[in-house]
Amino acid sequence: MLHSRRLNSAYLGFTCLCVLPCAGFGFYYGIPYSNDMGCTDFPGFNRPMCLPCPKNGRWPVSSSVHGRHCRNTSGDTSMTLPSPVDCDRWNNAVPLYSGHDIVEQPVDLRQLAERYASSFTTFLDGLNGTQPFFLYVAFAHMHVPQQHGSAFANSSLKGSVFADTLRELDHLVGTIIDELADRGLVEDTLVWFTGDNGPWDRKCNLTGSPGPFVGQWQRSAGGGGATMKQTTWEGGHREATIASWPGHIQAGGVSNALTSTLDIMPTLLALAGVHLPRDRQYDGLDISTVLLGNDTTTAASAIQPAPRHVDPARLTFARYAVSSTTGSLSETTASALPSFSQGHPFLFHPNSGVGKHGALQTVRLGQYKAHYVQGSTLDCVGVERPVSVLDEPLLFDLVSDPAEGHPLDLPSHGSIVHMVKQLLDAIARNISTDLTSVADYRHDPSVVPCCNSQNPVCRCSAV
């Protein structure tokens, strides 16, 4: 029997009472959405600053919180009071769940890391020595508002809130590794660490660095604005990934394989010898051979039903080909991208802030990336550029130009543009003929988490 636990913050909306406890895990501990989607008594740092929860049902009138100025969404740095909606979408406090029960509301973000560590230790203590387990931990640390325990205040060389919070996150990861080591489980446990998006430009000093992936074209020729989170530039979607499994994954190894968080599920199931249901399609690959240092990866079709009809003449450049009759994606062995043949030969980047949400208007094809949408969301200084859809893409070579600053000449790369257009046509047909679901971000006020509706912001004590 596989025991599973989820420690996290995540958000898909609230439309029923069982959104989190019924999410497939044996046990859940954490906050049910981002830590800026409700008030707390010690909200930490954000731009604009989040107000603490009111004690008597009334929001404070002061426009300075923790000695720092508030900042509104237009970029105005004047002393303006943020509306509670900036940090509190439902006018109640962020709850802490243990299983189905709210154990604290508002949660004390300063103690959340320590509580996660304690919950993990309790989880391991409940297992026998050979019992397989799966633990998913989605840290709330680097999301705003940022908060950390007192032991990490001014602990970083920079002495910044962001750096101190990052140090606590690093410490918590180390605690998890130490707990595994103390039980002799390190060599039997795959630890996989990654992120869900790049730095958030508009949060200024409360965000990280994208390294070389700065979206230079947007910053210069495109007129400025955000080029990281909420955009499809590399700084928004490219994430570092670290995996550790002593005796299986070579220490210090590096791979340039094109992979996705969509690959985590099929990879873990393949390693566990579990077969995926055969009546549906999957966007992820089993990338266990990338992790284990082999030269090739297992295509998703190897863990799906037998491949559908393939017309190799349509797309022979990739491990996935497109059926001329259904537009579905299936396997072919031909590849014209040998240096990027590990992992995905291509990926679609859904819009996440610029353009229609979820639309597929950016495509990664080997070392190339094609943008059919331009524009930006707000950056740190309040610059935002209007969105426009392009008839012909901005095409970049990410090997020679990781900053995405110099679009390639399209006539000289006609075959690449042609392949990209074929991919977009194929995925559009595939989606239109498949069963699809849409993330539900609505919330029903009657099921918003609340442990005591008689108190302001649903306040209750820890139990």
JSON list of N, CA, C and O in Angstrom, two decimals, residues 22-48:
[
{"chain": "A", "resi": 22, "resn": "CYS", "atom": "N", "xyz": [-10.39, 15.77, -1.07]},
{"chain": "A", "resi": 22, "resn": "CYS", "atom": "CA", "xyz": [-10.73, 14.73, -2.04]},
{"chain": "A", "resi": 22, "resn": "CYS", "atom": "C", "xyz": [-9.81, 14.72, -3.24]},
{"chain": "A", "resi": 22, "resn": "CYS", "atom": "O", "xyz": [-10.18, 14.24, -4.30]},
{"chain": "A", "resi": 23, "resn": "ALA", "atom": "N", "xyz": [-8.62, 15.27, -3.10]},
{"chain": "A", "resi": 23, "resn": "ALA", "atom": "CA", "xyz": [-7.74, 15.43, -4.25]},
{"chain": "A", "resi": 23, "resn": "ALA", "atom": "C", "xyz": [-6.84, 14.23, -4.50]},
{"chain": "A", "resi": 23, "resn": "ALA", "atom": "O", "xyz": [-5.87, 14.34, -5.23]},
{"chain": "A", "resi": 24, "resn": "GLY", "atom": "N", "xyz": [-7.13, 13.09, -3.89]},
{"chain": "A", "resi": 24, "resn": "GLY", "atom": "CA", "xyz": [-6.41, 11.87, -4.21]},
{"chain": "A", "resi": 24, "resn": "GLY", "atom": "C", "xyz": [-5.28, 11.52, -3.26]},
{"chain": "A", "resi": 24, "resn": "GLY", "atom": "O", "xyz": [-4.62, 10.50, -3.44]},
{"chain": "A", "resi": 25, "resn": "PHE", "atom": "N", "xyz": [-5.05, 12.33, -2.24]},
{"chain": "A", "resi": 25, "resn": "PHE", "atom": "CA", "xyz": [-3.98, 12.05, -1.28]},
{"chain": "A", "resi": 25, "resn": "PHE", "atom": "C", "xyz": [-4.56, 11.41, -0.03]},
{"chain": "A", "resi": 25, "resn": "PHE", "atom": "O", "xyz": [-5.71, 11.65, 0.35]},
{"chain": "A", "resi": 26, "resn": "GLY", "atom": "N", "xyz": [-3.73, 10.60, 0.62]},
{"chain": "A", "resi": 26, "resn": "GLY", "atom": "CA", "xyz": [-4.18, 9.97, 1.85]},
{"chain": "A", "resi": 26, "resn": "GLY", "atom": "C", "xyz": [-4.36, 10.97, 2.98]},
{"chain": "A", "resi": 26, "resn": "GLY", "atom": "O", "xyz": [-5.20, 10.78, 3.86]},
{"chain": "A", "resi": 27, "resn": "PHE", "atom": "N", "xyz": [-3.56, 12.04, 2.96]},
{"chain": "A", "resi": 27, "resn": "PHE", "atom": "CA", "xyz": [-3.66, 13.05, 4.01]},
{"chain": "A", "resi": 27, "resn": "PHE", "atom": "C", "xyz": [-3.21, 14.39, 3.45]},
{"chain": "A", "resi": 27, "resn": "PHE", "atom": "O", "xyz": [-2.33, 14.45, 2.58]},
{"chain": "A", "resi": 28, "resn": "TYR", "atom": "N", "xyz": [-3.83, 15.47, 3.95]},
{"chain": "A", "resi": 28, "resn": "TYR", "atom": "CA", "xyz": [-3.50, 16.82, 3.50]},
{"chain": "A", "resi": 28, "resn": "TYR", "atom": "C", "xyz": [-3.20, 17.69, 4.70]},
{"chain": "A", "resi": 28, "resn": "TYR", "atom": "O", "xyz": [-3.91, 17.64, 5.73]},
{"chain": "A", "resi": 29, "resn": "TYR", "atom": "N", "xyz": [-2.15, 18.52, 4.58]},
{"chain": "A", "resi": 29, "resn": "TYR", "atom": "CA", "xyz": [-1.84, 19.50, 5.62]},
{"chain": "A", "resi": 29, "resn": "TYR", "atom": "C", "xyz": [-1.32, 20.74, 4.93]},
{"chain": "A", "resi": 29, "resn": "TYR", "atom": "O", "xyz": [-0.34, 20.68, 4.18]},
{"chain": "A", "resi": 30, "resn": "GLY", "atom": "N", "xyz": [-1.97, 21.87, 5.15]},
{"chain": "A", "resi": 30, "resn": "GLY", "atom": "CA", "xyz": [-1.49, 23.09, 4.53]},
{"chain": "A", "resi": 30, "resn": "GLY", "atom": "C", "xyz": [-2.59, 24.12, 4.35]},
{"chain": "A", "resi": 30, "resn": "GLY", "atom": "O", "xyz": [-3.69, 24.00, 4.89]},
{"chain": "A", "resi": 31, "resn": "ILE", "atom": "N", "xyz": [-2.29, 25.16, 3.57]},
{"chain": "A", "resi": 31, "resn": "ILE", "atom": "CA", "xyz": [-3.25, 26.19, 3.26]},
{"chain": "A", "resi": 31, "resn": "ILE", "atom": "C", "xyz": [-3.82, 25.91, 1.87]},
{"chain": "A", "resi": 31, "resn": "ILE", "atom": "O", "xyz": [-3.12, 25.40, 1.00]},
{"chain": "A", "resi": 32, "resn": "PRO", "atom": "N", "xyz": [-5.10, 26.20, 1.64]},
{"chain": "A", "resi": 32, "resn": "PRO", "atom": "CA", "xyz": [-5.76, 25.69, 0.43]},
{"chain": "A", "resi": 32, "resn": "PRO", "atom": "C", "xyz": [-5.55, 26.53, -0.81]},
{"chain": "A", "resi": 32, "resn": "PRO", "atom": "O", "xyz": [-6.02, 26.16, -1.88]},
{"chain": "A", "resi": 33, "resn": "TYR", "atom": "N", "xyz": [-4.87, 27.66, -0.67]},
{"chain": "A", "resi": 33, "resn": "TYR", "atom": "CA", "xyz": [-4.64, 28.52, -1.83]},
{"chain": "A", "resi": 33, "resn": "TYR", "atom": "C", "xyz": [-3.45, 29.41, -1.52]},
{"chain": "A", "resi": 33, "resn": "TYR", "atom": "O", "xyz": [-2.81, 29.29, -0.47]},
{"chain": "A", "resi": 34, "resn": "SER", "atom": "N", "xyz": [-3.12, 30.31, -2.42]},
{"chain": "A", "resi": 34, "resn": "SER", "atom": "CA", "xyz": [-1.96, 31.17, -2.22]},
{"chain": "A", "resi": 34, "resn": "SER", "atom": "C", "xyz": [-2.13, 32.01, -0.96]},
{"chain": "A", "resi": 34, "resn": "SER", "atom": "O", "xyz": [-3.24, 32.38, -0.58]},
{"chain": "A", "resi": 35, "resn": "ASN", "atom": "N", "xyz": [-1.00, 32.32, -0.34]},
{"chain": "A", "resi": 35, "resn": "ASN", "atom": "CA", "xyz": [-1.05, 33.01, 0.94]},
{"chain": "A", "resi": 35, "resn": "ASN", "atom": "C", "xyz": [-1.42, 34.49, 0.82]},
{"chain": "A", "resi": 35, "resn": "ASN", "atom": "O", "xyz": [-1.49, 35.19, 1.83]},
{"chain": "A", "resi": 36, "resn": "ASP", "atom": "N", "xyz": [-1.68, 34.99, -0.40]},
{"chain": "A", "resi": 36, "resn": "ASP", "atom": "CA", "xyz": [-2.17, 36.36, -0.55]},
{"chain": "A", "resi": 36, "resn": "ASP", "atom": "C", "xyz": [-3.67, 36.37, -0.83]},
{"chain": "A", "resi": 36, "resn": "ASP", "atom": "O", "xyz": [-4.22, 37.41, -1.19]},
{"chain": "A", "resi": 37, "resn": "MET", "atom": "N", "xyz": [-4.34, 35.24, -0.69]},
{"chain": "A", "resi": 37, "resn": "MET", "atom": "CA", "xyz": [-5.77, 35.17, -0.99]},
{"chain": "A", "resi": 37, "resn": "MET", "atom": "C", "xyz": [-6.61, 35.21, 0.27]},
{"chain": "A", "resi": 37, "resn": "MET", "atom": "O", "xyz": [-7.72, 34.69, 0.35]},
{"chain": "A", "resi": 38, "resn": "GLY", "atom": "N", "xyz": [-6.10, 35.83, 1.29]},
{"chain": "A", "resi": 38, "resn": "GLY", "atom": "CA", "xyz": [-6.80, 36.03, 2.54]},
{"chain": "A", "resi": 38, "resn": "GLY", "atom": "C", "xyz": [-5.86, 36.77, 3.47]},
{"chain": "A", "resi": 38, "resn": "GLY", "atom": "O", "xyz": [-4.66, 36.86, 3.23]},
{"chain": "A", "resi": 39, "resn": "CYS", "atom": "N", "xyz": [-6.39, 37.29, 4.56]},
{"chain": "A", "resi": 39, "resn": "CYS", "atom": "CA", "xyz": [-5.54, 38.04, 5.49]},
{"chain": "A", "resi": 39, "resn": "CYS", "atom": "C", "xyz": [-4.93, 37.11, 6.52]},
{"chain": "A", "resi": 39, "resn": "CYS", "atom": "O", "xyz": [-5.38, 35.99, 6.75]},
{"chain": "A", "resi": 40, "resn": "THR", "atom": "N", "xyz": [-3.87, 37.58, 7.15]},
{"chain": "A", "resi": 40, "resn": "THR", "atom": "CA", "xyz": [-3.26, 36.92, 8.30]},
{"chain": "A", "resi": 40, "resn": "THR", "atom": "C", "xyz": [-2.89, 38.00, 9.31]},
{"chain": "A", "resi": 40, "resn": "THR", "atom": "O", "xyz": [-2.87, 39.18, 8.99]},
{"chain": "A", "resi": 41, "resn": "ASP", "atom": "N", "xyz": [-2.60, 37.59, 10.52]},
{"chain": "A", "resi": 41, "resn": "ASP", "atom": "CA", "xyz": [-2.24, 38.57, 11.55]},
{"chain": "A", "resi": 41, "resn": "ASP", "atom": "C", "xyz": [-0.83, 39.11, 11.34]},
{"chain": "A", "resi": 41, "resn": "ASP", "atom": "O", "xyz": [-0.52, 40.24, 11.76]},
{"chain": "A", "resi": 42, "resn": "PHE", "atom": "N", "xyz": [0.02, 38.31, 10.72]},
{"chain": "A", "resi": 42, "resn": "PHE", "atom": "CA", "xyz": [1.40, 38.73, 10.46]},
{"chain": "A", "resi": 42, "resn": "PHE", "atom": "C", "xyz": [1.68, 38.47, 8.98]},
{"chain": "A", "resi": 42, "resn": "PHE", "atom": "O", "xyz": [2.30, 37.48, 8.61]},
{"chain": "A", "resi": 43, "resn": "PRO", "atom": "N", "xyz": [1.19, 39.36, 8.09]},
{"chain": "A", "resi": 43, "resn": "PRO", "atom": "CA", "xyz": [1.17, 39.07, 6.66]},
{"chain": "A", "resi": 43, "resn": "PRO", "atom": "C", "xyz": [2.52, 39.11, 5.96]},
{"chain": "A", "resi": 43, "resn": "PRO", "atom": "O", "xyz": [2.62, 38.67, 4.82]},
{"chain": "A", "resi": 44, "resn": "GLY", "atom": "N", "xyz": [3.55, 39.61, 6.62]},
{"chain": "A", "resi": 44, "resn": "GLY", "atom": "CA", "xyz": [4.83, 39.65, 5.93]},
{"chain": "A", "resi": 44, "resn": "GLY", "atom": "C", "xyz": [4.87, 40.78, 4.91]},
{"chain": "A", "resi": 44, "resn": "GLY", "atom": "O", "xyz": [4.23, 41.82, 5.09]},
{"chain": "A", "resi": 45, "resn": "PHE", "atom": "N", "xyz": [5.58, 40.55, 3.81]},
{"chain": "A", "resi": 45, "resn": "PHE", "atom": "CA", "xyz": [5.89, 41.64, 2.89]},
{"chain": "A", "resi": 45, "resn": "PHE", "atom": "C", "xyz": [5.34, 41.35, 1.50]},
{"chain": "A", "resi": 45, "resn": "PHE", "atom": "O", "xyz": [5.49, 40.26, 0.96]},
{"chain": "A", "resi": 46, "resn": "ASN", "atom": "N", "xyz": [4.74, 42.37, 0.94]},
{"chain": "A", "resi": 46, "resn": "ASN", "atom": "CA", "xyz": [4.17, 42.29, -0.39]},
{"chain": "A", "resi": 46, "resn": "ASN", "atom": "C", "xyz": [4.19, 43.69, -0.98]},
{"chain": "A", "resi": 46, "resn": "ASN", "atom": "O", "xyz": [4.43, 44.68, -0.29]},
{"chain": "A", "resi": 47, "resn": "ARG", "atom": "N", "xyz": [3.97, 43.79, -2.29]},
{"chain": "A", "resi": 47, "resn": "ARG", "atom": "CA", "xyz": [3.79, 45.07, -2.96]},
{"chain": "A", "resi": 47, "resn": "ARG", "atom": "C", "xyz": [2.55, 44.96, -3.84]},
{"chain": "A", "resi": 47, "resn": "ARG", "atom": "O", "xyz": [2.62, 44.28, -4.86]},
{"chain": "A", "resi": 48, "resn": "PRO", "atom": "N", "xyz": [1.42, 45.61, -3.44]},
{"chain": "A", "resi": 48, "resn": "PRO", "atom": "CA", "xyz": [1.22, 46.44, -2.23]},
{"chain": "A", "resi": 48, "resn": "PRO", "atom": "C", "xyz": [1.23, 45.59, -0.97]},
{"chain": "A", "resi": 48, "resn": "PRO", "atom": "O", "xyz": [0.98, 44.39, -1.02]}
]
